[in-house]
Amino acid sequence: DAKTTQPPSMDCAEGRAANLPCNHSTISGNEYVYWYRQIHSQGPQYIIHGLKNNETNEMASLIITEDRKSSTLILPHATLRDTAVYYCIFKGSSNTGKLIFGQGTTLQVKP
Amino acid sequence: NAGVTQTPKFRVLKTGQSMTLLCAQDMNHEYMYWYRQDPGMGLRLIHYSVGEGTTAKGEVPDGYNVSRLKKQNFLLGLESAAPSQTSVYFCATNAWTSGGDTQYFGPGTRLTVL
């Protein structure tokens, strides 16, 4: 099973950048890194994904190391509404789309 | 568009009772999934479907059955509910893109089995 390692919790001050790390040392060459988040027991929400290049969208940036064994999700200006559990997942694009969730990182954004 | 909807939002069952959870989507996605989430845990896949008329087992399928008679609906059944099935159930659909895929989740059904 695809296995990632994330810190169980992190704090961030409102307005500052939140940097969430993820270790995925067993990732293979054709597997993507995905980030989802879950706000207060709602359904998870897609944030971003990437293969080996850094990616940016309106929600976040994803930095993947050159060896692809780890990545960092960056929320550039965290708000209180970004308080959530963040899940890092890796999987190939040719499978049935199944997501294997770990326990994620609980990010608490503080005023 | 409503996206992914789930019915009911809450339910309390007694041990041994049966029920069906309904997931409906209006995005014309082929792939649909049922996950469960226990307190403090990540989601675990129960069953999934890659198209109308197909179903497959996920990580924790025991005690559940599913059906996908129509593309837009994915039903999850509990034939004889047990307290261990107390959980929050999430349905999701999958959209494929050229560089990966994205899952869209429903709001969840909170089930308590007494």
PDB file of C-alpha atoms in Angstrom:
ATOM      1  CA  ASP A   1       0.000   0.000   0.000  1.00  0.00           C
ATOM      2  CA  ALA A   2       1.108   3.539  -0.731  1.00  0.00           C
ATOM      3  CA  LYS A   3       2.533   4.947   2.508  1.00  0.00           C
ATOM      4  CA  THR A   4       3.306   8.562   3.340  1.00  0.00           C
ATOM      5  CA  THR A   5       4.650  10.090   6.536  1.00  0.00           C
ATOM      6  CA  GLN A   6       3.334  13.426   7.788  1.00  0.00           C
ATOM      7  CA  PRO A   7       3.668  15.228  11.119  1.00  0.00           C
ATOM      8  CA  PRO A   8       0.462  14.741  13.115  1.00  0.00           C
ATOM      9  CA  SER A   9      -0.043  18.448  13.797  1.00  0.00           C
ATOM     10  CA  MET A  10       1.262  21.923  13.003  1.00  0.00           C
ATOM     11  CA  ASP A  11       0.405  25.487  13.937  1.00  0.00           C
ATOM     12  CA  CYS A  12       0.598  28.546  11.733  1.00  0.00           C
ATOM     13  CA  ALA A  13      -0.066  32.229  12.363  1.00  0.00           C
ATOM     14  CA  GLU A  14      -2.799  33.813  10.292  1.00  0.00           C
ATOM     15  CA  GLY A  15      -1.384  35.607   7.248  1.00  0.00           C
ATOM     16  CA  ARG A  16       1.866  33.649   7.297  1.00  0.00           C
ATOM     17  CA  ALA A  17       2.859  30.855   4.962  1.00  0.00           C
ATOM     18  CA  ALA A  18       2.020  27.325   6.069  1.00  0.00           C
ATOM     19  CA  ASN A  19       4.536  24.710   4.940  1.00  0.00           C
ATOM     20  CA  LEU A  20       3.316  21.140   5.311  1.00  0.00           C
ATOM     21  CA  PRO A  21       5.907  18.396   4.721  1.00  0.00           C
ATOM     22  CA  CYS A  22       5.330  14.880   3.467  1.00  0.00           C
ATOM     23  CA  ASN A  23       7.707  11.975   3.116  1.00  0.00           C
ATOM     24  CA  HIS A  24       6.982   9.455   0.356  1.00  0.00           C
ATOM     25  CA  SER A  25      10.272   7.611   0.016  1.00  0.00           C
ATOM     26  CA  THR A  26       8.695   4.549  -1.659  1.00  0.00           C
ATOM     27  CA  ILE A  27       7.116   6.503  -4.508  1.00  0.00           C
ATOM     28  CA  SER A  28       7.784   5.077  -7.945  1.00  0.00           C
ATOM     29  CA  GLY A  29       8.497   6.942 -11.146  1.00  0.00           C
ATOM     30  CA  ASN A  30       4.975   7.099 -12.540  1.00  0.00           C
ATOM     31  CA  GLU A  31       3.177   7.930  -9.306  1.00  0.00           C
ATOM     32  CA  TYR A  32       1.811  11.390  -8.606  1.00  0.00           C
ATOM     33  CA  VAL A  33       1.756  13.222  -5.292  1.00  0.00           C
ATOM     34  CA  TYR A  34      -1.707  14.468  -4.321  1.00  0.00           C
ATOM     35  CA  TRP A  35      -2.869  16.734  -1.534  1.00  0.00           C
ATOM     36  CA  TYR A  36      -6.376  16.811  -0.147  1.00  0.00           C
ATOM     37  CA  ARG A  37      -7.749  18.530   2.916  1.00  0.00           C
ATOM     38  CA  GLN A  38     -10.723  17.932   5.181  1.00  0.00           C
ATOM     39  CA  ILE A  39     -12.280  20.829   7.009  1.00  0.00           C
ATOM     40  CA  HIS A  40     -14.139  19.940  10.196  1.00  0.00           C
ATOM     41  CA  SER A  41     -15.480  16.509   9.145  1.00  0.00           C
ATOM     42  CA  GLN A  42     -16.715  17.715   5.761  1.00  0.00           C
ATOM     43  CA  GLY A  43     -15.881  15.650   2.701  1.00  0.00           C
ATOM     44  CA  PRO A  44     -12.225  15.915   1.652  1.00  0.00           C
ATOM     45  CA  GLN A  45     -11.365  18.580  -0.900  1.00  0.00           C
ATOM     46  CA  TYR A  46      -8.745  18.313  -3.641  1.00  0.00           C
ATOM     47  CA  ILE A  47      -5.945  20.873  -3.399  1.00  0.00           C
ATOM     48  CA  ILE A  48      -3.184  20.094  -5.873  1.00  0.00           C
ATOM     49  CA  HIS A  49      -1.091  17.326  -7.388  1.00  0.00           C
ATOM     50  CA  GLY A  50       2.208  16.905  -9.215  1.00  0.00           C
ATOM     51  CA  LEU A  51       4.615  14.398 -10.704  1.00  0.00           C
ATOM     52  CA  LYS A  52       8.081  15.925 -10.494  1.00  0.00           C
ATOM     53  CA  ASN A  53       7.840  19.604 -11.324  1.00  0.00           C
ATOM     54  CA  ASN A  54       6.704  22.181  -8.830  1.00  0.00           C
ATOM     55  CA  GLU A  55       3.065  23.114  -9.239  1.00  0.00           C
ATOM     56  CA  THR A  56       0.979  26.133  -8.281  1.00  0.00           C
ATOM     57  CA  ASN A  57      -2.725  26.839  -8.427  1.00  0.00           C
ATOM     58  CA  GLU A  58      -5.089  29.293  -6.809  1.00  0.00           C
ATOM     59  CA  MET A  59      -5.072  27.374  -3.536  1.00  0.00           C
ATOM     60  CA  ALA A  60      -1.483  26.329  -2.955  1.00  0.00           C
ATOM     61  CA  SER A  61       1.972  25.477  -4.244  1.00  0.00           C
ATOM     62  CA  LEU A  62       3.538  22.038  -4.303  1.00  0.00           C
ATOM     63  CA  ILE A  63       7.304  21.625  -4.097  1.00  0.00           C
ATOM     64  CA  ILE A  64       8.641  18.149  -4.903  1.00  0.00           C
ATOM     65  CA  THR A  65      12.276  17.327  -4.196  1.00  0.00           C
ATOM     66  CA  GLU A  66      14.475  16.275  -7.071  1.00  0.00           C
ATOM     67  CA  ASP A  67      14.641  12.661  -5.853  1.00  0.00           C
ATOM     68  CA  ARG A  68      10.826  12.759  -5.388  1.00  0.00           C
ATOM     69  CA  LYS A  69      11.070  11.192  -1.944  1.00  0.00           C
ATOM     70  CA  SER A  70       9.419  14.142  -0.238  1.00  0.00           C
ATOM     71  CA  SER A  71       7.294  17.174  -0.936  1.00  0.00           C
ATOM     72  CA  THR A  72       5.978  20.307   0.728  1.00  0.00           C
ATOM     73  CA  LEU A  73       2.566  21.871   0.391  1.00  0.00           C
ATOM     74  CA  ILE A  74       2.660  25.632   0.772  1.00  0.00           C
ATOM     75  CA  LEU A  75      -0.356  27.764   1.649  1.00  0.00           C
ATOM     76  CA  PRO A  76       1.127  31.218   0.993  1.00  0.00           C
ATOM     77  CA  HIS A  77      -1.108  33.311   3.255  1.00  0.00           C
ATOM     78  CA  ALA A  78      -2.927  31.050   5.677  1.00  0.00           C
ATOM     79  CA  THR A  79      -6.348  32.110   6.941  1.00  0.00           C
ATOM     80  CA  LEU A  80      -8.473  30.743   9.774  1.00  0.00           C
ATOM     81  CA  ARG A  81     -10.525  28.899   7.154  1.00  0.00           C
ATOM     82  CA  ASP A  82      -7.432  26.871   6.226  1.00  0.00           C
ATOM     83  CA  THR A  83      -7.613  25.069   9.570  1.00  0.00           C
ATOM     84  CA  ALA A  84      -8.091  21.446   8.492  1.00  0.00           C
ATOM     85  CA  VAL A  85      -6.541  18.000   8.244  1.00  0.00           C
ATOM     86  CA  TYR A  86      -4.212  17.831   5.232  1.00  0.00           C
ATOM     87  CA  TYR A  87      -3.596  14.503   3.533  1.00  0.00           C
ATOM     88  CA  CYS A  88      -0.622  13.709   1.310  1.00  0.00           C
ATOM     89  CA  ILE A  89      -1.233  10.715  -0.982  1.00  0.00           C
ATOM     90  CA  PHE A  90       0.706   9.199  -3.847  1.00  0.00           C
ATOM     91  CA  LYS A  91      -0.636   6.944  -6.569  1.00  0.00           C
ATOM     92  CA  GLY A  92      -0.232   6.120 -10.215  1.00  0.00           C
ATOM     93  CA  SER A  93      -2.427   7.576 -12.926  1.00  0.00           C
ATOM     94  CA  SER A  94      -3.247   4.177 -14.377  1.00  0.00           C
ATOM     95  CA  ASN A  95      -4.989   2.670 -11.360  1.00  0.00           C
ATOM     96  CA  THR A  96      -8.676   2.880 -10.558  1.00  0.00           C
ATOM     97  CA  GLY A  97      -8.339   6.245  -8.858  1.00  0.00           C
ATOM     98  CA  LYS A  98      -8.495   4.786  -5.367  1.00  0.00           C
ATOM     99  CA  LEU A  99      -7.095   7.018  -2.645  1.00  0.00           C
ATOM    100  CA  ILE A 100      -5.287   5.546   0.346  1.00  0.00           C
ATOM    101  CA  PHE A 101      -5.489   7.991   3.231  1.00  0.00           C
ATOM    102  CA  GLY A 102      -3.059   8.145   6.122  1.00  0.00           C
ATOM    103  CA  GLN A 103      -3.804  10.132   9.247  1.00  0.00           C
ATOM    104  CA  GLY A 104      -2.682  13.426   7.750  1.00  0.00           C
ATOM    105  CA  THR A 105      -1.496  16.631   9.393  1.00  0.00           C
ATOM    106  CA  THR A 106      -3.884  18.714  11.457  1.00  0.00           C
ATOM    107  CA  LEU A 107      -3.077  22.339  10.653  1.00  0.00           C
ATOM    108  CA  GLN A 108      -4.289  24.896  13.171  1.00  0.00           C
ATOM    109  CA  VAL A 109      -4.185  28.478  11.911  1.00  0.00           C
ATOM    110  CA  LYS A 110      -4.151  30.877  14.832  1.00  0.00           C
ATOM    111  CA  PRO A 111      -5.094  34.575  14.882  1.00  0.00           C
TER     112      PRO A 111
ATOM    113  CA  ASN B   1     -24.720  21.657 -10.421  1.00  0.00           C
ATOM    114  CA  ALA B   2     -25.226  19.859  -7.124  1.00  0.00           C
ATOM    115  CA  GLY B   3     -22.027  17.820  -7.504  1.00  0.00           C
ATOM    116  CA  VAL B   4     -22.117  14.805  -5.179  1.00  0.00           C
ATOM    117  CA  THR B   5     -25.055  14.437  -2.811  1.00  0.00           C
ATOM    118  CA  GLN B   6     -25.671  11.840  -0.113  1.00  0.00           C
ATOM    119  CA  THR B   7     -28.900  10.676   1.482  1.00  0.00           C
ATOM    120  CA  PRO B   8     -29.546  10.584   4.412  1.00  0.00           C
ATOM    121  CA  LYS B   9     -27.274  12.980   6.306  1.00  0.00           C
ATOM    122  CA  PHE B  10     -27.776  11.246   9.655  1.00  0.00           C
ATOM    123  CA  ARG B  11     -29.156   7.873  10.706  1.00  0.00           C
ATOM    124  CA  VAL B  12     -29.394   5.845  13.898  1.00  0.00           C
ATOM    125  CA  LEU B  13     -29.893   2.093  13.574  1.00  0.00           C
ATOM    126  CA  LYS B  14     -30.282  -0.739  15.997  1.00  0.00           C
ATOM    127  CA  THR B  15     -28.008  -3.770  15.714  1.00  0.00           C
ATOM    128  CA  GLY B  16     -29.312  -6.114  13.034  1.00  0.00           C
ATOM    129  CA  GLN B  17     -31.310  -3.518  11.120  1.00  0.00           C
ATOM    130  CA  SER B  18     -30.639  -2.860   7.464  1.00  0.00           C
ATOM    131  CA  MET B  19     -30.376   0.336   5.469  1.00  0.00           C
ATOM    132  CA  THR B  20     -29.236   1.758   2.158  1.00  0.00           C
ATOM    133  CA  LEU B  21     -27.175   4.890   1.671  1.00  0.00           C
ATOM    134  CA  LEU B  22     -27.651   6.732  -1.597  1.00  0.00           C
ATOM    135  CA  CYS B  23     -24.986   8.657  -3.450  1.00  0.00           C
ATOM    136  CA  ALA B  24     -26.000  10.720  -6.469  1.00  0.00           C
ATOM    137  CA  GLN B  25     -23.832  12.735  -8.866  1.00  0.00           C
ATOM    138  CA  ASP B  26     -24.615  15.057 -11.740  1.00  0.00           C
ATOM    139  CA  MET B  27     -21.097  15.334 -13.191  1.00  0.00           C
ATOM    140  CA  ASN B  28     -21.346  12.334 -15.523  1.00  0.00           C
ATOM    141  CA  HIS B  29     -18.301  10.696 -13.920  1.00  0.00           C
ATOM    142  CA  GLU B  30     -17.701   7.010 -14.545  1.00  0.00           C
ATOM    143  CA  TYR B  31     -15.886   6.172 -11.328  1.00  0.00           C
ATOM    144  CA  MET B  32     -17.557   6.280  -7.920  1.00  0.00           C
ATOM    145  CA  TYR B  33     -16.373   5.272  -4.442  1.00  0.00           C
ATOM    146  CA  TRP B  34     -17.623   4.626  -0.927  1.00  0.00           C
ATOM    147  CA  TYR B  35     -15.300   5.392   2.000  1.00  0.00           C
ATOM    148  CA  ARG B  36     -15.791   5.224   5.745  1.00  0.00           C
ATOM    149  CA  GLN B  37     -14.075   7.390   8.337  1.00  0.00           C
ATOM    150  CA  ASP B  38     -13.806   6.444  11.981  1.00  0.00           C
ATOM    151  CA  PRO B  39     -12.992   9.068  14.625  1.00  0.00           C
ATOM    152  CA  GLY B  40      -9.433  10.396  14.358  1.00  0.00           C
ATOM    153  CA  MET B  41      -8.667   8.263  11.323  1.00  0.00           C
ATOM    154  CA  GLY B  42      -8.223   8.773   7.628  1.00  0.00           C
ATOM    155  CA  LEU B  43     -10.780   7.522   5.131  1.00  0.00           C
ATOM    156  CA  ARG B  44     -10.822   3.844   4.141  1.00  0.00           C
ATOM    157  CA  LEU B  45     -12.223   2.541   0.869  1.00  0.00           C
ATOM    158  CA  ILE B  46     -15.184   0.147   1.151  1.00  0.00           C
ATOM    159  CA  HIS B  47     -16.246  -0.485  -2.448  1.00  0.00           C
ATOM    160  CA  TYR B  48     -15.927   1.294  -5.747  1.00  0.00           C
ATOM    161  CA  SER B  49     -17.323   1.227  -9.274  1.00  0.00           C
ATOM    162  CA  VAL B  50     -15.627   1.972 -12.567  1.00  0.00           C
ATOM    163  CA  GLY B  51     -18.888   2.298 -14.482  1.00  0.00           C
ATOM    164  CA  GLU B  52     -22.569   1.486 -14.618  1.00  0.00           C
ATOM    165  CA  GLY B  53     -23.199  -2.143 -13.727  1.00  0.00           C
ATOM    166  CA  THR B  54     -19.733  -2.703 -12.207  1.00  0.00           C
ATOM    167  CA  THR B  55     -18.564  -2.890  -8.606  1.00  0.00           C
ATOM    168  CA  ALA B  56     -15.362  -3.935  -6.876  1.00  0.00           C
ATOM    169  CA  LYS B  57     -14.138  -4.436  -3.321  1.00  0.00           C
ATOM    170  CA  GLY B  58     -11.949  -1.922  -1.590  1.00  0.00           C
ATOM    171  CA  GLU B  59      -9.940  -2.103   1.602  1.00  0.00           C
ATOM    172  CA  VAL B  60     -12.772  -2.848   4.081  1.00  0.00           C
ATOM    173  CA  PRO B  61     -15.717  -4.431   2.170  1.00  0.00           C
ATOM    174  CA  ASP B  62     -17.006  -6.903   4.769  1.00  0.00           C
ATOM    175  CA  GLY B  63     -20.558  -6.267   5.946  1.00  0.00           C
ATOM    176  CA  TYR B  64     -21.414  -4.008   2.989  1.00  0.00           C
ATOM    177  CA  ASN B  65     -22.896  -4.464  -0.457  1.00  0.00           C
ATOM    178  CA  VAL B  66     -23.123  -1.986  -3.314  1.00  0.00           C
ATOM    179  CA  SER B  67     -24.962  -1.523  -6.570  1.00  0.00           C
ATOM    180  CA  ARG B  68     -24.517   0.782  -9.569  1.00  0.00           C
ATOM    181  CA  LEU B  69     -27.629   0.270 -11.681  1.00  0.00           C
ATOM    182  CA  LYS B  70     -27.520   3.810 -13.024  1.00  0.00           C
ATOM    183  CA  LYS B  71     -24.421   5.817 -13.837  1.00  0.00           C
ATOM    184  CA  GLN B  72     -25.440   8.693 -11.616  1.00  0.00           C
ATOM    185  CA  ASN B  73     -26.230   6.625  -8.504  1.00  0.00           C
ATOM    186  CA  PHE B  74     -24.100   4.426  -6.259  1.00  0.00           C
ATOM    187  CA  LEU B  75     -25.867   2.629  -3.401  1.00  0.00           C
ATOM    188  CA  LEU B  76     -24.235   1.275  -0.248  1.00  0.00           C
ATOM    189  CA  GLY B  77     -26.184  -1.330   1.714  1.00  0.00           C
ATOM    190  CA  LEU B  78     -25.824  -2.656   5.211  1.00  0.00           C
ATOM    191  CA  GLU B  79     -27.783  -5.901   5.496  1.00  0.00           C
ATOM    192  CA  SER B  80     -27.363  -6.421   9.241  1.00  0.00           C
ATOM    193  CA  ALA B  81     -25.862  -3.407  10.948  1.00  0.00           C
ATOM    194  CA  ALA B  82     -23.290  -3.854  13.717  1.00  0.00           C
ATOM    195  CA  PRO B  83     -21.932  -1.295  16.218  1.00  0.00           C
ATOM    196  CA  SER B  84     -18.539  -1.571  14.458  1.00  0.00           C
ATOM    197  CA  GLN B  85     -20.170   0.067  11.445  1.00  0.00           C
ATOM    198  CA  THR B  86     -20.765   3.272  13.351  1.00  0.00           C
ATOM    199  CA  SER B  87     -18.873   5.748  11.215  1.00  0.00           C
ATOM    200  CA  VAL B  88     -19.105   8.627   8.778  1.00  0.00           C
ATOM    201  CA  TYR B  89     -19.589   7.450   5.212  1.00  0.00           C
ATOM    202  CA  PHE B  90     -18.354   9.479   2.259  1.00  0.00           C
ATOM    203  CA  CYS B  91     -19.129   8.992  -1.381  1.00  0.00           C
ATOM    204  CA  ALA B  92     -16.849  10.315  -4.099  1.00  0.00           C
ATOM    205  CA  THR B  93     -16.564  10.494  -7.863  1.00  0.00           C
ATOM    206  CA  ASN B  94     -13.418  10.718  -9.964  1.00  0.00           C
ATOM    207  CA  ALA B  95     -12.589  12.969 -12.885  1.00  0.00           C
ATOM    208  CA  TRP B  96      -9.605  12.048 -15.059  1.00  0.00           C
ATOM    209  CA  THR B  97      -7.401  14.707 -16.599  1.00  0.00           C
ATOM    210  CA  SER B  98      -4.311  14.567 -18.783  1.00  0.00           C
ATOM    211  CA  GLY B  99      -2.057  14.853 -15.751  1.00  0.00           C
ATOM    212  CA  GLY B 100      -3.824  12.791 -13.114  1.00  0.00           C
ATOM    213  CA  ASP B 101      -7.275  12.799 -11.592  1.00  0.00           C
ATOM    214  CA  THR B 102      -9.405  14.558  -9.002  1.00  0.00           C
ATOM    215  CA  GLN B 103     -11.922  13.117  -6.578  1.00  0.00           C
ATOM    216  CA  TYR B 104     -15.026  14.998  -5.557  1.00  0.00           C
ATOM    217  CA  PHE B 105     -16.543  14.082  -2.222  1.00  0.00           C
ATOM    218  CA  GLY B 106     -20.059  14.307  -0.881  1.00  0.00           C
ATOM    219  CA  PRO B 107     -20.888  15.845   2.512  1.00  0.00           C
ATOM    220  CA  GLY B 108     -21.056  12.518   4.318  1.00  0.00           C
ATOM    221  CA  THR B 109     -23.624  10.374   6.127  1.00  0.00           C
ATOM    222  CA  ARG B 110     -23.220  10.014   9.876  1.00  0.00           C
ATOM    223  CA  LEU B 111     -24.376   6.562  10.951  1.00  0.00           C
ATOM    224  CA  THR B 112     -24.711   5.337  14.516  1.00  0.00           C
ATOM    225  CA  VAL B 113     -25.477   1.692  15.240  1.00  0.00           C
ATOM    226  CA  LEU B 114     -26.689   1.003  18.765  1.00  0.00           C
TER     227      LEU B 114
END
